[in-house]
Coordinates of C-alpha atoms in Angstrom, one line a residue:
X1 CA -102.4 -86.8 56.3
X2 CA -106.2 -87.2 57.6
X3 CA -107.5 -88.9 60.4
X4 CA -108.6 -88.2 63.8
X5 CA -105.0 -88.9 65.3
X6 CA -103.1 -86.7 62.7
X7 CA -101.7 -84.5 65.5
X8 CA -100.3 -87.3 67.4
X9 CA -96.1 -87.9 66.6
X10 CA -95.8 -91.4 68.2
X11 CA -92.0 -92.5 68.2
X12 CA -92.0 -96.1 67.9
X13 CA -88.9 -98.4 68.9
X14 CA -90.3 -102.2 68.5
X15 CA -89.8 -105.5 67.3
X16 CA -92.2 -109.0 67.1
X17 CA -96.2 -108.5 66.9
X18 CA -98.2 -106.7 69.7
X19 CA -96.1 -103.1 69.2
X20 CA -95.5 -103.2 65.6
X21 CA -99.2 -103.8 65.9
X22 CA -100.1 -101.1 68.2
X23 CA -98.4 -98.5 65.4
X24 CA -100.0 -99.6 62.5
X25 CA -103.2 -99.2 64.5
X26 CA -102.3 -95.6 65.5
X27 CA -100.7 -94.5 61.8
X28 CA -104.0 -95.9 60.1
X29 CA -106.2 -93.3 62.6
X30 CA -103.4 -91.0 61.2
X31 CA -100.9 -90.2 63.8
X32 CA -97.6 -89.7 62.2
X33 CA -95.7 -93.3 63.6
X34 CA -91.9 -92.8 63.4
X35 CA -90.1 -95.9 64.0
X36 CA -86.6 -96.4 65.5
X37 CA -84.6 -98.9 63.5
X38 CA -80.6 -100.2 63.4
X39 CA -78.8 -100.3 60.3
X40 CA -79.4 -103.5 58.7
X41 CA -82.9 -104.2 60.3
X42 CA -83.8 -105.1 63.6
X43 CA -85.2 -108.6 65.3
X44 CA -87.9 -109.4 62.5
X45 CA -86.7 -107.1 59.3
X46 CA -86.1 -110.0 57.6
X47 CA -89.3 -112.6 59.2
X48 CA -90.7 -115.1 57.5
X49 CA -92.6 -114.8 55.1
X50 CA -90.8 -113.1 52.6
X51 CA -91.3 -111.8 48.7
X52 CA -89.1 -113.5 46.1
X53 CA -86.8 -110.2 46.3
X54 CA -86.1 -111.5 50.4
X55 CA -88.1 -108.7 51.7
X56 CA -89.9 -109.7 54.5
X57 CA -93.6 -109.4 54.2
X58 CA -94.4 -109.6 57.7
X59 CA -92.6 -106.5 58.1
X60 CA -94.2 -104.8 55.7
X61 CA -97.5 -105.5 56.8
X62 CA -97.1 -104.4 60.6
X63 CA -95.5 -101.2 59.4
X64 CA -97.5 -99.7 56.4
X65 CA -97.6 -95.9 56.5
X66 CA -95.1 -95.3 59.0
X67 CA -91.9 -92.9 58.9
X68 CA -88.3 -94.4 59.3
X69 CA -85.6 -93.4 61.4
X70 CA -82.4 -95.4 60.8
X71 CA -80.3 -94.7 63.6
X72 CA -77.3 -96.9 65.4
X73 CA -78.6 -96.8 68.8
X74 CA -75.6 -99.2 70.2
X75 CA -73.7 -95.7 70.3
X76 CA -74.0 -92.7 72.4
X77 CA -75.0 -90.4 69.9
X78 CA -77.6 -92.1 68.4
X79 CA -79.4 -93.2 71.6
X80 CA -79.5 -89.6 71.7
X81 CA -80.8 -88.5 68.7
X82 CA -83.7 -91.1 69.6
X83 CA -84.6 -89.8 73.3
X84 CA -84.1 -85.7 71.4
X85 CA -87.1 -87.4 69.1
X86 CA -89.0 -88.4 72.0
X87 CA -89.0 -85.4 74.1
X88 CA -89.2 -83.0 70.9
X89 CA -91.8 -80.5 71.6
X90 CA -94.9 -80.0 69.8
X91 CA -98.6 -80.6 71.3
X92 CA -98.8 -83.8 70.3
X93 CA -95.2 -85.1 70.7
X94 CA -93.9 -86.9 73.5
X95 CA -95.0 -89.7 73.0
X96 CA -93.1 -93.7 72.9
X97 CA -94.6 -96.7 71.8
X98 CA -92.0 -99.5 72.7
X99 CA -91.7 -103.2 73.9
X100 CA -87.6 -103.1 74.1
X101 CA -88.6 -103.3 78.0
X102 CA -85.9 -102.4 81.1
X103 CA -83.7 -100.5 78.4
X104 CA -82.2 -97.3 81.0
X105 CA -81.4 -95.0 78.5
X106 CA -84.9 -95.0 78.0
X107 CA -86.0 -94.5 81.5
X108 CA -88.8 -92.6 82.4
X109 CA -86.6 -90.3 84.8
X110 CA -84.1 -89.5 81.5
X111 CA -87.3 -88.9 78.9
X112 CA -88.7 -86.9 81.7
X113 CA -86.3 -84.4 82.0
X114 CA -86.0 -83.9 78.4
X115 CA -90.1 -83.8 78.0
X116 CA -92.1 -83.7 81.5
X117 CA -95.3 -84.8 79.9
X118 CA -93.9 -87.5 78.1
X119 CA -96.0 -90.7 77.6
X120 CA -94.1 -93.7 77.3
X121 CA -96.0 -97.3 77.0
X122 CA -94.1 -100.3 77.1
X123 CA -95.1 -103.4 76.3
X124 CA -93.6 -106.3 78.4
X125 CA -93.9 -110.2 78.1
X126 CA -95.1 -110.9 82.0
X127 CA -96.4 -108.3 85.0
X128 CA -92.9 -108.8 86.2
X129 CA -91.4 -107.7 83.7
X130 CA -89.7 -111.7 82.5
X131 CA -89.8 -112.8 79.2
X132 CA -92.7 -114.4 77.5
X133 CA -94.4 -114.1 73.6
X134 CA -97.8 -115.2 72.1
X135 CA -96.6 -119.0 71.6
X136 CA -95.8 -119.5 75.5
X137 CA -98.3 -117.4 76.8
X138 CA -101.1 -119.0 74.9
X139 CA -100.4 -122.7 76.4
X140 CA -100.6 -121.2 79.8
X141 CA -103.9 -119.7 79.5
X142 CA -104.7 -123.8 79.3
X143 CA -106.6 -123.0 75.4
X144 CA -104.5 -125.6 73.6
X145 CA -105.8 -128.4 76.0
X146 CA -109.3 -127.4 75.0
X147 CA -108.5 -127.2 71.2
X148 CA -108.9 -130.0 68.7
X149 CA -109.2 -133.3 70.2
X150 CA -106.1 -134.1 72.1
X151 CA -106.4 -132.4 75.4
X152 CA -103.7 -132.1 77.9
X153 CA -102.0 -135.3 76.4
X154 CA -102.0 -133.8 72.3
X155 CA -102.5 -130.3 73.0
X156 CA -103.1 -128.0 69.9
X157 CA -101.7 -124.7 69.1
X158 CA -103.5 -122.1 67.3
X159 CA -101.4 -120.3 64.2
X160 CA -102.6 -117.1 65.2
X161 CA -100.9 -114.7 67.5
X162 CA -104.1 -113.9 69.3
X163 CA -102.8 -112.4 72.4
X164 CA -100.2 -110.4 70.5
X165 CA -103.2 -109.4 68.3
X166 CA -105.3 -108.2 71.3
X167 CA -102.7 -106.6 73.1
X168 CA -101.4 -104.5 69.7
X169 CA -104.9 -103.5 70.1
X170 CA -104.8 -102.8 73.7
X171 CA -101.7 -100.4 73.4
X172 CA -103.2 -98.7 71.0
X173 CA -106.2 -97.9 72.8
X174 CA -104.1 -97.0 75.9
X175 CA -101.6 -94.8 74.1
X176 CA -104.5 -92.8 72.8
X177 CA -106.4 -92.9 76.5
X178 CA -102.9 -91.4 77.9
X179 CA -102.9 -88.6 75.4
X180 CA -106.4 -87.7 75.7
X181 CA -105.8 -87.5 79.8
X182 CA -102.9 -85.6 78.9
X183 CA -104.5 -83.0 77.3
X184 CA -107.2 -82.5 79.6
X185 CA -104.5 -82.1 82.6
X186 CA -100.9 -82.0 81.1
X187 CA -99.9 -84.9 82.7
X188 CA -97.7 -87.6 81.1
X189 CA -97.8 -91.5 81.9
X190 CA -95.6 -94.2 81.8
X191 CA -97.5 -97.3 81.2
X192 CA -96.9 -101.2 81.3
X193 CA -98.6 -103.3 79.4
X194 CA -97.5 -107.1 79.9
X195 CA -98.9 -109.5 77.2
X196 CA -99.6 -112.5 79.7
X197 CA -102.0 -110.1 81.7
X198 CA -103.8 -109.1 78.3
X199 CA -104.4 -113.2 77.7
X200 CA -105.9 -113.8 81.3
X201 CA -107.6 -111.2 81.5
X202 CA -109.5 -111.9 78.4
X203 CA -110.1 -115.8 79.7
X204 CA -111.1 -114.4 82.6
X205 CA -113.9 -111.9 81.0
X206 CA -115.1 -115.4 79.0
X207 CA -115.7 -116.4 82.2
X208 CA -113.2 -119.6 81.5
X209 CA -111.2 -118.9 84.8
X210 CA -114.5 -118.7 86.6
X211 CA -115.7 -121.8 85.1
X212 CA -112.6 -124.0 86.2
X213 CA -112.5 -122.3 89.7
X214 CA -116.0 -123.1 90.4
X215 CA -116.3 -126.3 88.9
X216 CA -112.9 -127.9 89.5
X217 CA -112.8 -129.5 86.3
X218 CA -111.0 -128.4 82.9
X219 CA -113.3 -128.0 79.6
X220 CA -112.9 -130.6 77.4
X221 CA -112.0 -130.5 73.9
X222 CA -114.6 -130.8 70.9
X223 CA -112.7 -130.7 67.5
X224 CA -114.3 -127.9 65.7
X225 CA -118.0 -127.9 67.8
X226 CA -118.8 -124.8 69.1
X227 CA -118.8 -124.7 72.5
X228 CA -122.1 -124.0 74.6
X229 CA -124.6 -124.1 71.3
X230 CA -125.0 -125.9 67.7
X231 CA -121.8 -124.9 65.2
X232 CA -119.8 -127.9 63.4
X233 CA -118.1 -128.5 60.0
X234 CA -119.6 -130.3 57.4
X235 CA -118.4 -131.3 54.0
X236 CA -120.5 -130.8 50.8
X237 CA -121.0 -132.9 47.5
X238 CA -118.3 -131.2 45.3
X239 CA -115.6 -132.0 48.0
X240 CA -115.5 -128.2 49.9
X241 CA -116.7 -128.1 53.6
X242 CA -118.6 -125.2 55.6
X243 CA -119.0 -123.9 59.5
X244 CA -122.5 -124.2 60.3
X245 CA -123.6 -122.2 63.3
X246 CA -126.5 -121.9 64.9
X247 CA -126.4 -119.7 68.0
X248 CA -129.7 -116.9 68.0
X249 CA -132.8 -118.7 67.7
X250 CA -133.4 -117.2 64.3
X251 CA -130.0 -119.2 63.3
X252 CA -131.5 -122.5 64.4
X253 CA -135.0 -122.2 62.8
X254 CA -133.5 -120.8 59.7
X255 CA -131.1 -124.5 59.3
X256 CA -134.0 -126.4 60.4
X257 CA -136.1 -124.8 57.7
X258 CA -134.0 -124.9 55.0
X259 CA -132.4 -128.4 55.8
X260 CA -136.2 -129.6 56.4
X261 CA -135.7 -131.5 59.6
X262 CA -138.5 -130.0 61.6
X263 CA -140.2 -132.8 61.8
X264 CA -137.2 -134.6 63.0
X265 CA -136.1 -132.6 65.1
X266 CA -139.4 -132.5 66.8
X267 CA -139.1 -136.2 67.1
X268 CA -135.8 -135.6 68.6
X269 CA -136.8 -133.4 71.2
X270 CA -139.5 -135.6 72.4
X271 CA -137.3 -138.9 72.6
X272 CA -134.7 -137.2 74.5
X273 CA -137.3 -135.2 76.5
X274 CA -135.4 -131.8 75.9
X275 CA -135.9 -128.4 74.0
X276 CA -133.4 -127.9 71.2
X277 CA -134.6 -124.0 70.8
X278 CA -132.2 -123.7 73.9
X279 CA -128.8 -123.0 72.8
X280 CA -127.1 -125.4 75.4
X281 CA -129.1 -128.3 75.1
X282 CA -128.1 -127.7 71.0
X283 CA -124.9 -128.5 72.4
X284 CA -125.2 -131.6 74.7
X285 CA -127.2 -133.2 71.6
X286 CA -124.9 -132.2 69.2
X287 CA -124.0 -135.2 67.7
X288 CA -128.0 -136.2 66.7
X289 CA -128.1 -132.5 64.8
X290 CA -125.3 -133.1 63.1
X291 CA -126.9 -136.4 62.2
X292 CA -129.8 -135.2 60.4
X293 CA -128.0 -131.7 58.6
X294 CA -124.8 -133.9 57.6
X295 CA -126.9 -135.9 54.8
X296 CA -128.5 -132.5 53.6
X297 CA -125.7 -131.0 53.0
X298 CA -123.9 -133.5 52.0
X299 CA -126.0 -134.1 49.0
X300 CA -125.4 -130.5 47.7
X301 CA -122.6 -128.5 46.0
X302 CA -121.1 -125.9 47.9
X303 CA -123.2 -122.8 45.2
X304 CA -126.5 -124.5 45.9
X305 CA -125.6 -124.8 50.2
X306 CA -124.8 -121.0 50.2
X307 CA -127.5 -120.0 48.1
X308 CA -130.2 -121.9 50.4
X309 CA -128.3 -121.0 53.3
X310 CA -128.1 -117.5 52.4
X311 CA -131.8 -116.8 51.7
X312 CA -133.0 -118.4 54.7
X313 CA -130.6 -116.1 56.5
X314 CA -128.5 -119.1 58.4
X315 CA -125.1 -118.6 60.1
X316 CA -122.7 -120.4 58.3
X317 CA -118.9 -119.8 56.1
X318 CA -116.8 -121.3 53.7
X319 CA -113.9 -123.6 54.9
X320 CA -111.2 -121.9 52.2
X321 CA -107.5 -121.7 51.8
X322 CA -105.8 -118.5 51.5
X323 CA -105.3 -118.7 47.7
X324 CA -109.0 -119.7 47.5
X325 CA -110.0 -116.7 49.4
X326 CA -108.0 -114.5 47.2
X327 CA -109.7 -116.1 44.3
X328 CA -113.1 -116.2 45.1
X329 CA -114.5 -114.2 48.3
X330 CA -114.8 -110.2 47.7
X331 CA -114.1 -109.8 51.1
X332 CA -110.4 -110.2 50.8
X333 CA -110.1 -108.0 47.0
X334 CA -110.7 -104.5 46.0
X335 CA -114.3 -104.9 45.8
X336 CA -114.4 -104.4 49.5
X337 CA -113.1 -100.6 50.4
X338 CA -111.0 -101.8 52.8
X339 CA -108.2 -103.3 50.6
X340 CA -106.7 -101.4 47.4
X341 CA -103.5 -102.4 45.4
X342 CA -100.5 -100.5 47.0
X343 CA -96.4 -100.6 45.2
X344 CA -94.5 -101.8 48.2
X345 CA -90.7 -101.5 47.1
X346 CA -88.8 -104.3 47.4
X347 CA -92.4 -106.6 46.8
X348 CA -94.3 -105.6 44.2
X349 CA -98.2 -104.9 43.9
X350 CA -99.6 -106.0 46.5
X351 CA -103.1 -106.7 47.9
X352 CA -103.2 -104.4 51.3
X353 CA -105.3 -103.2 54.4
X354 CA -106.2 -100.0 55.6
X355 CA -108.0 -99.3 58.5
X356 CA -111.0 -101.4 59.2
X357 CA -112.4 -98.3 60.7
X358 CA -115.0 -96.9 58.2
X359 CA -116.5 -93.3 59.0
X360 CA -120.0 -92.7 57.7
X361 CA -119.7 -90.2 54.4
X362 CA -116.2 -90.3 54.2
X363 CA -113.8 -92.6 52.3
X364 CA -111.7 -95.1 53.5
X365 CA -107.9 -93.3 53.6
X366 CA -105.8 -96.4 51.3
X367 CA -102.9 -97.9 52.5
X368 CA -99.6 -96.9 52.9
X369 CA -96.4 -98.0 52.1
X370 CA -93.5 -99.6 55.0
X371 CA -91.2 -97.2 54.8
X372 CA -86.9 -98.2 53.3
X373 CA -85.3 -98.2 56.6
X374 CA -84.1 -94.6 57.3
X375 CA -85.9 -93.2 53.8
X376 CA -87.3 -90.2 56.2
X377 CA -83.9 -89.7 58.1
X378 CA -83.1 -86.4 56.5
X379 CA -87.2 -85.1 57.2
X380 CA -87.2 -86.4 61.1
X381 CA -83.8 -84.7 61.7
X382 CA -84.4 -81.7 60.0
X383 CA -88.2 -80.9 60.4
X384 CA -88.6 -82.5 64.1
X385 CA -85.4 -81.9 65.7
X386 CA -84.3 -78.9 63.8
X387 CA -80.7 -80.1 62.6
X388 CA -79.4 -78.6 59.4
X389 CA -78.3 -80.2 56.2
X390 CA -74.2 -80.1 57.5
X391 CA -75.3 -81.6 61.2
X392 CA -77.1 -84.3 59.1
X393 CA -74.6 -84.9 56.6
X394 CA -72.0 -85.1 59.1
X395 CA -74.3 -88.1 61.1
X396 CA -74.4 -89.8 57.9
X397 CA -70.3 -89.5 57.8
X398 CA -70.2 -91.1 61.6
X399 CA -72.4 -93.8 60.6
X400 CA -75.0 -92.5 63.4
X401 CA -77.6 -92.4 60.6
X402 CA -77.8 -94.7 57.8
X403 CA -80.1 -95.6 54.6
X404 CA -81.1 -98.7 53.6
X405 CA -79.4 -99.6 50.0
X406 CA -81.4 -99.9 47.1

């Protein structure tokens, strides 16, 4: 396997978003990911959405190109076979990825004394260690009373996990901080990552905390405005609609130009006694921009708008459905290196993602596979841990181990 992780072994025992996440991340650099599972599936083996076949999708998306352990870790013996995994030696071993938080047999005291250096990061829901996920973190960051038009009365949620997104992302980076400290000074970590503290901290470095504390007042909504500059939605002549954003200066002179409102908008300026080349007064006066570039767009198909928009170099994107995007945009097909078609037993051919990472002068490594639960039993147990074939065999009998049927 190439990458620049490929001598990490990352043992992985996860379930929802932000961990699954946080492996995928760490497997597409490379490191060899090998993921803990029950027999049957765990929590979101079989999450919506799924392929025709009932295989979960969403499964098999978080965990391309990882390795499968299929172990019964309600019993004494396989809860043992997992922390052997853990503290198996090997330079880059010892090493957990997990957000099963509290759990004892995975305590930092017992992975230590198999494996002194071990690194264990666990992700948790809140800094004291209570429950919370994406969907009731993400209302208390106060966001969905500053999306769509409702406010605190109608707030609206977002259908992306954001802050399970950015805190996959987060473990990832810390697991590989931890292992670079470790190899500079042989010291293992145990570190807690809680997915509340990942969402305010990131309102905080937008300066959104700041802004309420400060001024006392909560942001109102504005539909799909961008707030603090120009950006709005605008439907075109053949019935599609585009985000139109004009944030840099060169972004608004390029829609002023190609829209041909310079004239009006220097009209504008002077009867509201203000300077629309400043992004925040493009803001307040929103409503008279959108006035004068609604009537020019909307008088175009969407091929002429992106052409024009396009040469004059303006900021703008499609509104499109999933299926459309499949259809029509290169960004999300094979042209682009970063997808390629991949076999995923149980699904089919399926359009899938590598890493977005791209290295100059080297290609793009393709995606992997999600492993059949417990398909690399027999290659863990006997290559990592050392077991022979009758030890093996004989975990199979117990029901410690188990493959997924076919």
């Amino acid at each position: 396997m190439f990458g620049p992780l490929n001598h990490l072994r990352i043992v992985e025992g996860s379930a929802f978003v932000a961990a699954p996440l946080a492996g995928l991340t760490l497997a597409q650099a490379g490191a060899d990911v090998i993921r803990f599972d029950p027999p049957g599936g765990g929590l979101d083996y079989r999450r919506w959405p799924r392929a025709e076949s009932g295989r979960s999708l969403f499964w098999t998306g978080l965990n391309k190109g990882k390795r499968s352990l299929c172990v019964d870790i309600r019993r004494p013996e396989g809860r043992e076979l997992v922390q052997a995994l853990i503290g198996a030696p090997g330079e880059g071993g010892g090493l957990l990825l997990t957000n099963f938080a509290g759990m004892p047999w995975l305590s930092d005291e017992i992975l230590r004394a198999r494996r002194a250096d071990v690194i264990k990061l666990e992700i948790t829901g809140n800094f004291d260690g209570s429950n919370a996920v994406d969907y009731t973190v993400n209302p208390a960051v106060g966001l969905p009373a500053m999306t769509g038009t409702g406010g605190r009365d109608a707030p609206t949620n977002h259908v992306l996990p954001a802050w399970d997104i950015a805190c996959g992302l987060t473990a990832a980076f810390g697991m590989v901080s931890a292992a670079m400290e470790r190899a500079r000074t042989g010291q293992g970590r145990s570190i807690s990552l809680a997915l509340s503290d990942v969402a305010f901290a990131t309102v905080g470095h937008l300066g959104m905390l700041a802004e309420a504390a400060l001024g006392g007042t909560d942001r109102r909504p504005s539909g799909n405005d961008l707030y603090g500059a120009f950006g709005r939605d605008f439907p075109t002549a053949d019935g599609e609609r585009v985000m139109i954003v004009a944030l840099t200066p060169k972004q608004w002179s390029g829609l002023v130009k190609v829209c041909g409102i310079a004239d009006a908008v220097r009209g504008l300026e002077e009867r509201l006694a203000t300077d629309l080349k400043e992004e925040g007064a493009r803001y307040v006066h929103r409503e008279a921009i959108a006035a004068l570039v609604a009537p020019w767009v909307g008088a175009r198909p969407l091929a002429e708008v992106a052409a024009a928009f396009d040469a004059a170099g303006v900021s703008w994107g499609p509104y499109q459905t999933v299926t459309a995007a499949l259809a029509r945009d290169p960004r999300a097909s094979t042209a682009n290196p970063l997808f390629a078609m991949l076999e995923q037993p149980g699904v089919g051919s399926v359009l899938a993602a590598g890493s977005p990472l791209a290295a100059a002068g080297e290609p793009r490594e393709p995606a992997r596979a999600a492993p059949a639960l417990g398909a690399d039993n027999d290659a863990i147990l006997g290559d990592v841990l050392g077991l022979p074939s009758g030890a093996i065999g004989k975990l199979y009998d117990a029901g410690i181990v188990a493959r997924e049927e076919s």
